[in-house]
């Protein structure tokens, strides 16, 4: 590929994706019982979910700035072009770390040709953007073309998701404790989305069946030409619900395809087990 594509593990793509496509991965860190793990590389999502079920809430931290500096320096020395497709800056500081590191490397290598893009996306919403960037890079499309597409897809990527327990998001500061309390008290399923990179509760729905039905309705309302799209589904140790959701999307919305992946250890540390998330575009590239 003429352009090196880079991303972080918050995109929830599996390890073999990076290995098969030559994509550079910056893993977020996951901390459990005093041990530090590299998301995707040295920890499986189920380890996180089992820890949470046992009452041991994991913590997460950013990828190492030294990792960014090493990769950016190598790109500069090899006179290669690169694009780093980053996790939402509203949910993590990793974009800012990468951006600042690139600026530092430019002091020694003014010709560094790396674009650092804040997708304002998360999980497989970010992952679908990465997948398209990799596809374009394999076709030897220019860095400018890929950046333009990444920015468009990021802007128009819808995130719909529900969690079993809002407390996990509240403890990580992702939603308010008041929202978490109401959700747990009424035993309801919250439907959330991402707006400008932030998690926003949009509806409260009683019961799983009604939740899945409502997701289909919202997809129909917001999605554009779903029959031409690859829809993404990520799940936290709940393949059964993900598969049920896939069947509904194919049967009722006639999506081109549906790609399922597991929510990784870093994102899963904040969502907890039982989370289901759906990703699609509200506008297609022209």
XYZ file of C-alpha atoms in Angstrom, residues 5-165:
161
model
C -3.169 3.158 7.655
C -2.977 3.361 11.460
C -5.606 3.130 14.154
C -6.111 2.262 17.817
C -7.799 -0.704 19.428
C -10.956 1.271 20.272
C -12.114 0.452 16.731
C -12.811 -3.131 17.904
C -11.408 -4.890 14.842
C -9.910 -8.353 15.482
C -6.165 -8.998 15.584
C -6.141 -10.912 12.304
C -7.461 -7.812 10.502
C -4.251 -5.916 11.304
C -2.044 -8.872 10.446
C -3.745 -9.580 7.126
C -3.898 -5.959 5.976
C -0.617 -4.505 7.248
C -2.540 -2.001 9.365
C -0.618 -0.428 12.253
C -2.315 -0.868 15.644
C -1.855 1.319 18.706
C -3.372 -0.732 21.555
C -5.065 0.948 24.497
C -4.078 -0.368 27.915
C -6.359 -2.348 30.240
C -5.592 -2.721 33.965
C -6.997 -5.592 36.061
C -5.762 -6.677 39.504
C -2.585 -4.641 39.199
C -1.723 -6.153 35.813
C -1.437 -4.104 32.631
C -2.531 -5.591 29.303
C -2.472 -4.388 25.709
C -5.964 -4.406 24.221
C -6.313 -6.928 21.354
C -2.703 -8.105 21.703
C -2.440 -9.563 25.217
C -5.984 -9.711 26.588
C -9.247 -11.241 25.403
C -12.537 -9.356 25.889
C -13.983 -12.239 27.922
C -11.321 -11.665 30.591
C -12.751 -8.187 31.089
C -16.367 -9.336 31.186
C -15.577 -12.106 33.650
C -13.747 -9.600 35.868
C -16.728 -7.225 35.798
C -19.151 -10.041 36.628
C -16.928 -10.863 39.603
C -17.174 -7.263 40.801
C -13.676 -6.248 39.680
C -14.013 -3.149 37.496
C -11.084 -2.793 35.058
C -9.473 0.538 34.250
C -8.085 1.732 30.937
C -5.390 4.101 29.743
C -4.117 5.457 26.452
C -1.619 3.932 24.105
C 1.963 4.929 24.833
C 3.213 8.233 23.330
C 6.515 6.406 22.712
C 4.670 4.043 20.360
C 3.370 6.951 18.296
C 6.796 8.589 18.215
C 8.484 5.400 17.019
C 6.005 4.792 14.193
C 5.828 8.431 13.075
C 9.624 8.693 13.069
C 9.943 5.542 10.960
C 7.410 6.905 8.470
C 9.347 10.156 8.229
C 12.698 8.399 7.777
C 11.233 6.144 5.078
C 9.478 9.101 3.435
C 6.154 7.260 3.674
C 2.672 8.729 3.951
C 0.403 7.763 6.837
C -3.108 8.280 8.199
C -3.961 7.686 11.852
C -7.709 7.107 12.324
C -8.373 7.897 15.984
C -10.954 7.101 18.662
C -13.280 10.000 19.533
C -11.511 12.842 21.325
C -14.644 13.241 23.477
C -14.137 9.773 24.973
C -10.346 9.518 25.168
C -7.201 11.633 25.056
C -5.522 9.350 22.513
C -6.211 11.639 19.537
C -4.591 14.590 21.308
C -1.604 12.449 22.299
C -1.075 11.341 18.701
C -1.505 14.879 17.365
C 0.987 16.341 19.847
C 3.473 13.538 19.155
C 3.245 14.173 15.410
C 4.000 17.853 16.025
C 7.041 16.895 18.121
C 8.342 14.534 15.428
C 7.933 17.326 12.849
C 10.488 19.372 14.782
C 13.144 16.842 13.724
C 11.447 15.739 10.501
C 9.630 18.721 8.959
C 8.573 16.593 5.995
C 6.587 14.129 8.131
C 3.504 13.321 6.027
C 0.967 11.981 8.535
C -2.683 12.948 8.920
C -4.110 12.502 12.436
C -7.914 12.332 12.218
C -10.379 12.573 15.101
C -13.244 10.387 13.893
C -15.564 11.253 16.818
C -16.478 7.559 16.432
C -16.138 4.535 18.702
C -16.039 0.749 18.479
C -16.998 -0.682 15.092
C -18.235 2.747 13.964
C -14.556 3.671 13.927
C -13.753 0.179 12.641
C -15.913 0.522 9.519
C -14.092 3.765 8.700
C -10.754 1.980 9.109
C -11.900 -0.888 6.885
C -12.794 1.481 4.064
C -9.497 3.370 4.419
C -7.589 0.078 4.173
C -9.575 -0.910 1.087
C -8.751 2.406 -0.588
C -5.067 2.165 0.369
C -4.892 -1.283 -1.227
C -6.204 0.311 -4.418
C -3.322 2.801 -4.165
C -5.651 5.745 -3.802
C -3.969 8.994 -2.796
C -3.596 10.089 0.819
C -5.805 13.108 0.103
C -8.607 10.921 -1.291
C -8.484 8.592 1.691
C -8.450 11.456 4.210
C -11.466 13.029 2.511
C -13.388 9.737 2.633
C -12.415 9.068 6.256
C -13.661 12.511 7.276
C -16.943 12.040 5.404
C -17.638 8.574 6.797
C -16.725 9.677 10.321
C -19.128 12.610 10.124
C -22.025 10.461 8.905
C -21.512 7.300 10.981
C -24.497 6.513 13.204
C -23.946 4.696 16.501
C -26.927 3.041 18.180
C -26.293 0.944 21.247
C -27.682 -0.346 24.487
C -26.001 -1.532 27.661
C -27.226 -3.984 30.279
C -26.079 -1.750 33.125
